[in-house]
Amino acid sequence: AQSVTQLGSHVSVSEGALVLLRCNYSSSVPPYLFWYVQYPNQGLQLLLKYTSAATLVKGINGFEAEFKKSETSFHLTKPSAHMSDAAEYFCAVSRMNRDDKIIFGKGTRLHILP
Amino acid sequence: NAGVTQTPKFQVLKTGQSMTLQCAQDMNHNSMYWYRQDPGMGLRLIYYSASEGTTDKGEVPNGYNVSRLNKREFSLRLESAAPSQTSVYFCASSPQYGYTFGSGTRLTVV
């Protein structure tokens, strides 16, 4: 079975500081990994995805994530936080086969302090 | 605009009432999904359809039924609504390697 654990249901950073949202996964087969962002009262939007190509994945809005198989991690980072980054972020995992349903973590709400 | 369209956006039901949540996508995706989102629980898969004519249970299927009417449409039905089904419901579709989500239906059962 697959699962995702996001460390910290709430994270606060100052504007301009580094953003680091942690995600660890469990999968019995090679995974595909995703980060989604949800702004208030909206659906989820794909930030970036890892599909077995480069281990460092760049996404939209200056975010990136690194797949580390040895640590079973896929942490999301951004060098300099902006007020508009305040949202909820979901890490997710799926398997590399036709049945591509995605399992989501419980989410991390990112707060940006002025 | 291309994407996933959900209707209605908001709904209040009385316990025991039934309703159908509608979802349609115009991206020619094979796979479609229904999730519910509850505070602190993330998104949990209710049902999914890997292709037209097929449906499968997800993590939390009890109290729900689905219909994949054609490639575009995937509906979710609550036969007898319960307060525990108060949630935000999201439909998604996927070609492979990641979803496109609708904007959600906020359902309250009183």
mmCIF file of C-alpha atoms in Angstrom:
data_model
loop_
_atom_site.group_PDB
_atom_site.id
_atom_site.type_symbol
_atom_site.label_atom_id
_atom_site.label_comp_id
_atom_site.label_asym_id
_atom_site.label_seq_id
_atom_site.Cartn_x
_atom_site.Cartn_y
_atom_site.Cartn_z
ATOM 1 C CA ALA A 1 0.000 0.000 0.000
ATOM 2 C CA GLN A 2 1.058 3.564 -0.538
ATOM 3 C CA SER A 3 0.947 6.419 1.924
ATOM 4 C CA VAL A 4 2.182 9.941 2.410
ATOM 5 C CA THR A 5 3.136 11.713 5.624
ATOM 6 C CA GLN A 6 3.395 15.478 5.735
ATOM 7 C CA LEU A 7 5.281 16.777 8.749
ATOM 8 C CA GLY A 8 3.548 19.772 10.288
ATOM 9 C CA SER A 9 -0.085 20.637 9.676
ATOM 10 C CA HIS A 10 0.833 24.344 9.940
ATOM 11 C CA VAL A 11 4.083 26.054 8.968
ATOM 12 C CA SER A 12 4.829 29.762 9.376
ATOM 13 C CA VAL A 13 7.657 31.602 7.629
ATOM 14 C CA SER A 14 8.515 35.262 7.252
ATOM 15 C CA GLU A 15 8.155 36.961 3.908
ATOM 16 C CA GLY A 16 11.451 36.540 2.050
ATOM 17 C CA ALA A 17 12.539 33.515 4.078
ATOM 18 C CA LEU A 18 13.085 29.973 2.858
ATOM 19 C CA VAL A 19 9.994 27.781 2.554
ATOM 20 C CA LEU A 20 10.459 24.084 3.406
ATOM 21 C CA LEU A 21 7.487 21.732 3.502
ATOM 22 C CA ARG A 22 8.308 18.150 4.372
ATOM 23 C CA CYS A 23 6.865 15.031 2.780
ATOM 24 C CA ASN A 24 7.797 11.383 3.271
ATOM 25 C CA TYR A 25 6.223 8.589 1.293
ATOM 26 C CA SER A 26 5.819 4.855 1.526
ATOM 27 C CA SER A 27 5.478 2.760 -1.604
ATOM 28 C CA SER A 28 6.197 -0.880 -2.431
ATOM 29 C CA VAL A 29 6.825 0.031 -6.083
ATOM 30 C CA PRO A 30 8.569 2.985 -7.729
ATOM 31 C CA PRO A 31 6.377 5.997 -7.096
ATOM 32 C CA TYR A 32 5.211 9.030 -8.908
ATOM 33 C CA LEU A 33 5.114 12.015 -6.541
ATOM 34 C CA PHE A 34 3.219 15.277 -6.656
ATOM 35 C CA TRP A 35 2.757 18.540 -4.843
ATOM 36 C CA TYR A 36 -0.556 20.362 -5.135
ATOM 37 C CA VAL A 37 -1.554 23.783 -3.813
ATOM 38 C CA GLN A 38 -5.028 24.859 -2.713
ATOM 39 C CA TYR A 39 -5.940 28.495 -2.266
ATOM 40 C CA PRO A 40 -8.991 29.341 -0.119
ATOM 41 C CA ASN A 41 -12.297 28.191 -1.588
ATOM 42 C CA GLN A 42 -10.633 26.777 -4.689
ATOM 43 C CA GLY A 43 -9.766 23.384 -6.109
ATOM 44 C CA LEU A 44 -6.284 21.886 -6.118
ATOM 45 C CA GLN A 45 -3.674 23.006 -8.605
ATOM 46 C CA LEU A 46 -0.640 20.937 -9.600
ATOM 47 C CA LEU A 47 2.631 22.601 -8.505
ATOM 48 C CA LEU A 48 5.063 19.950 -9.729
ATOM 49 C CA LYS A 49 5.454 16.227 -10.261
ATOM 50 C CA TYR A 50 8.202 13.598 -10.213
ATOM 51 C CA THR A 51 7.801 10.835 -12.798
ATOM 52 C CA SER A 52 11.202 9.094 -12.689
ATOM 53 C CA ALA A 53 13.159 11.572 -14.773
ATOM 54 C CA ALA A 54 15.348 14.174 -13.009
ATOM 55 C CA THR A 55 15.306 13.915 -9.219
ATOM 56 C CA LEU A 56 15.188 17.706 -8.812
ATOM 57 C CA VAL A 57 11.856 18.903 -10.119
ATOM 58 C CA LYS A 58 11.003 22.528 -10.781
ATOM 59 C CA GLY A 59 7.429 23.717 -10.660
ATOM 60 C CA ILE A 60 5.355 26.825 -10.941
ATOM 61 C CA ASN A 61 5.708 29.962 -8.804
ATOM 62 C CA GLY A 62 9.397 29.272 -8.005
ATOM 63 C CA PHE A 63 8.804 26.027 -6.105
ATOM 64 C CA GLU A 64 10.961 22.938 -6.476
ATOM 65 C CA ALA A 65 11.207 19.513 -4.873
ATOM 66 C CA GLU A 66 13.894 16.837 -4.717
ATOM 67 C CA PHE A 67 13.181 13.114 -4.842
ATOM 68 C CA LYS A 68 15.463 11.256 -2.413
ATOM 69 C CA LYS A 69 14.906 7.531 -2.652
ATOM 70 C CA SER A 70 17.270 6.708 0.240
ATOM 71 C CA GLU A 71 15.268 8.976 2.544
ATOM 72 C CA THR A 72 11.857 8.256 0.944
ATOM 73 C CA SER A 73 11.335 12.002 0.885
ATOM 74 C CA PHE A 74 10.004 14.600 -1.527
ATOM 75 C CA HIS A 75 10.319 17.917 0.304
ATOM 76 C CA LEU A 76 9.012 21.132 -1.272
ATOM 77 C CA THR A 77 11.141 24.285 -1.154
ATOM 78 C CA LYS A 78 11.112 27.888 -2.313
ATOM 79 C CA PRO A 79 14.074 30.217 -1.681
ATOM 80 C CA SER A 80 12.067 33.330 -0.824
ATOM 81 C CA ALA A 81 8.487 33.300 0.458
ATOM 82 C CA HIS A 82 5.917 35.725 -0.873
ATOM 83 C CA MET A 83 2.628 36.709 0.733
ATOM 84 C CA SER A 84 0.795 35.106 -2.182
ATOM 85 C CA ASP A 85 2.258 31.704 -1.231
ATOM 86 C CA ALA A 86 -0.103 31.458 1.743
ATOM 87 C CA ALA A 87 -2.210 28.382 0.986
ATOM 88 C CA GLU A 88 -2.566 24.711 1.827
ATOM 89 C CA TYR A 89 -0.112 22.304 0.217
ATOM 90 C CA PHE A 90 -0.675 18.614 -0.389
ATOM 91 C CA CYS A 91 1.929 15.988 -1.132
ATOM 92 C CA ALA A 92 0.648 12.952 -3.042
ATOM 93 C CA VAL A 93 1.850 9.600 -4.401
ATOM 94 C CA SER A 94 0.721 7.195 -7.104
ATOM 95 C CA ARG A 95 2.078 4.025 -8.674
ATOM 96 C CA MET A 96 3.702 3.642 -12.052
ATOM 97 C CA ASN A 97 0.948 1.701 -13.747
ATOM 98 C CA ARG A 98 -2.348 2.194 -15.539
ATOM 99 C CA ASP A 99 -4.300 2.482 -12.297
ATOM 100 C CA ASP A 100 -3.092 5.975 -11.529
ATOM 101 C CA LYS A 101 -5.248 6.922 -8.563
ATOM 102 C CA ILE A 102 -3.413 9.285 -6.256
ATOM 103 C CA ILE A 103 -3.102 9.052 -2.472
ATOM 104 C CA PHE A 104 -2.905 12.429 -0.720
ATOM 105 C CA GLY A 105 -1.285 13.517 2.486
ATOM 106 C CA LYS A 106 -3.289 15.440 5.061
ATOM 107 C CA GLY A 107 -1.926 18.783 3.976
ATOM 108 C CA THR A 108 0.245 21.572 5.385
ATOM 109 C CA ARG A 109 -1.119 25.073 5.720
ATOM 110 C CA LEU A 110 1.573 27.643 4.973
ATOM 111 C CA HIS A 111 1.326 31.013 6.730
ATOM 112 C CA ILE A 112 3.457 33.939 5.578
ATOM 113 C CA LEU A 113 4.372 36.499 8.226
ATOM 114 C CA PRO A 114 4.942 40.115 7.117
ATOM 115 C CA ASN B 1 -12.248 27.266 -20.671
ATOM 116 C CA ALA B 2 -11.188 23.633 -20.805
ATOM 117 C CA GLY B 3 -11.223 21.778 -17.537
ATOM 118 C CA VAL B 4 -13.405 20.003 -15.006
ATOM 119 C CA THR B 5 -16.835 21.447 -14.207
ATOM 120 C CA GLN B 6 -18.741 20.531 -11.056
ATOM 121 C CA THR B 7 -22.339 21.377 -10.214
ATOM 122 C CA PRO B 8 -23.732 22.554 -7.914
ATOM 123 C CA LYS B 9 -21.149 24.647 -6.048
ATOM 124 C CA PHE B 10 -23.141 24.682 -2.807
ATOM 125 C CA GLN B 11 -25.929 22.487 -1.462
ATOM 126 C CA VAL B 12 -27.761 22.043 1.823
ATOM 127 C CA LEU B 13 -29.626 18.776 2.354
ATOM 128 C CA LYS B 14 -31.778 17.416 5.122
ATOM 129 C CA THR B 15 -30.858 14.050 6.609
ATOM 130 C CA GLY B 16 -32.318 11.294 4.462
ATOM 131 C CA GLN B 17 -32.610 13.333 1.277
ATOM 132 C CA SER B 18 -30.898 12.226 -1.906
ATOM 133 C CA MET B 19 -28.950 14.159 -4.486
ATOM 134 C CA THR B 20 -26.514 13.760 -7.354
ATOM 135 C CA LEU B 21 -23.314 15.728 -7.789
ATOM 136 C CA GLN B 22 -22.424 16.267 -11.409
ATOM 137 C CA CYS B 23 -18.957 16.354 -12.956
ATOM 138 C CA ALA B 24 -17.930 16.846 -16.568
ATOM 139 C CA GLN B 25 -14.536 17.203 -18.254
ATOM 140 C CA ASP B 26 -13.761 18.322 -21.771
ATOM 141 C CA MET B 27 -10.121 17.208 -21.978
ATOM 142 C CA ASN B 28 -10.802 13.705 -23.336
ATOM 143 C CA HIS B 29 -9.296 12.110 -20.205
ATOM 144 C CA ASN B 30 -9.914 8.434 -19.562
ATOM 145 C CA SER B 31 -9.773 8.440 -15.759
ATOM 146 C CA MET B 32 -12.090 10.336 -13.409
ATOM 147 C CA TYR B 33 -12.261 10.498 -9.613
ATOM 148 C CA TRP B 34 -14.394 11.657 -6.716
ATOM 149 C CA TYR B 35 -12.737 12.799 -3.484
ATOM 150 C CA ARG B 36 -14.032 14.312 -0.299
ATOM 151 C CA GLN B 37 -12.044 16.845 1.715
ATOM 152 C CA ASP B 38 -12.494 17.239 5.448
ATOM 153 C CA PRO B 39 -10.436 19.461 7.789
ATOM 154 C CA GLY B 40 -7.238 17.726 8.891
ATOM 155 C CA MET B 41 -7.979 14.654 6.767
ATOM 156 C CA GLY B 42 -6.625 15.681 3.380
ATOM 157 C CA LEU B 43 -8.445 14.274 0.356
ATOM 158 C CA ARG B 44 -9.908 10.798 0.534
ATOM 159 C CA LEU B 45 -10.888 8.854 -2.562
ATOM 160 C CA ILE B 46 -14.546 7.841 -2.721
ATOM 161 C CA TYR B 47 -14.818 6.206 -6.170
ATOM 162 C CA TYR B 48 -12.911 6.294 -9.398
ATOM 163 C CA SER B 49 -13.375 5.302 -13.014
ATOM 164 C CA ALA B 50 -10.326 4.243 -14.996
ATOM 165 C CA SER B 51 -12.262 4.301 -18.256
ATOM 166 C CA GLU B 52 -15.750 4.664 -19.650
ATOM 167 C CA GLY B 53 -17.952 1.844 -18.384
ATOM 168 C CA THR B 54 -15.836 0.957 -15.353
ATOM 169 C CA THR B 55 -15.985 2.131 -11.744
ATOM 170 C CA ASP B 56 -14.156 1.049 -8.587
ATOM 171 C CA LYS B 57 -14.368 1.783 -4.894
ATOM 172 C CA GLY B 58 -11.837 3.988 -3.222
ATOM 173 C CA GLU B 59 -11.027 4.476 0.433
ATOM 174 C CA VAL B 60 -14.436 5.728 1.660
ATOM 175 C CA PRO B 61 -17.229 4.444 -0.664
ATOM 176 C CA ASN B 62 -19.943 3.713 1.914
ATOM 177 C CA GLY B 63 -23.084 5.793 1.417
ATOM 178 C CA TYR B 64 -22.219 6.739 -2.166
ATOM 179 C CA ASN B 65 -22.843 5.451 -5.677
ATOM 180 C CA VAL B 66 -21.363 6.603 -8.978
ATOM 181 C CA SER B 67 -22.175 6.493 -12.657
ATOM 182 C CA ARG B 68 -19.756 6.964 -15.536
ATOM 183 C CA LEU B 69 -22.333 8.105 -18.029
ATOM 184 C CA ASN B 70 -19.875 8.544 -20.886
ATOM 185 C CA LYS B 71 -16.254 9.579 -21.265
ATOM 186 C CA ARG B 72 -17.012 13.164 -20.227
ATOM 187 C CA GLU B 73 -19.323 12.713 -17.235
ATOM 188 C CA PHE B 74 -18.933 11.060 -13.834
ATOM 189 C CA SER B 75 -21.675 11.604 -11.256
ATOM 190 C CA LEU B 76 -21.746 10.925 -7.529
ATOM 191 C CA ARG B 77 -25.025 10.062 -5.811
ATOM 192 C CA LEU B 78 -25.964 10.192 -2.160
ATOM 193 C CA GLU B 79 -29.054 8.016 -1.739
ATOM 194 C CA SER B 80 -29.826 8.944 1.872
ATOM 195 C CA ALA B 81 -27.697 11.817 3.095
ATOM 196 C CA ALA B 82 -26.232 11.752 6.607
ATOM 197 C CA PRO B 83 -24.566 14.551 8.619
ATOM 198 C CA SER B 84 -21.270 12.619 8.338
ATOM 199 C CA GLN B 85 -21.364 13.335 4.607
ATOM 200 C CA THR B 86 -21.027 17.069 5.210
ATOM 201 C CA SER B 87 -17.851 17.836 3.284
ATOM 202 C CA VAL B 88 -16.334 19.460 0.238
ATOM 203 C CA TYR B 89 -16.434 17.151 -2.750
ATOM 204 C CA PHE B 90 -13.929 17.336 -5.578
ATOM 205 C CA CYS B 91 -14.050 15.707 -8.960
ATOM 206 C CA ALA B 92 -10.841 15.204 -10.931
ATOM 207 C CA SER B 93 -9.794 13.784 -14.263
ATOM 208 C CA SER B 94 -6.466 12.467 -15.445
ATOM 209 C CA PRO B 95 -4.745 11.457 -18.658
ATOM 210 C CA GLN B 96 -1.864 10.039 -16.634
ATOM 211 C CA TYR B 97 0.621 11.387 -14.062
ATOM 212 C CA GLY B 98 -1.493 13.960 -12.280
ATOM 213 C CA TYR B 99 -4.984 15.326 -11.992
ATOM 214 C CA THR B 100 -6.994 18.314 -13.077
ATOM 215 C CA PHE B 101 -9.483 19.241 -10.353
ATOM 216 C CA GLY B 102 -12.871 20.882 -10.420
ATOM 217 C CA SER B 103 -13.588 23.779 -8.082
ATOM 218 C CA GLY B 104 -15.574 21.645 -5.650
ATOM 219 C CA THR B 105 -19.071 21.241 -4.212
ATOM 220 C CA ARG B 106 -19.612 22.298 -0.622
ATOM 221 C CA LEU B 107 -22.313 20.026 0.829
ATOM 222 C CA THR B 108 -23.946 20.482 4.207
ATOM 223 C CA VAL B 109 -26.299 17.846 5.612
ATOM 224 C CA VAL B 110 -28.452 19.033 8.495
#
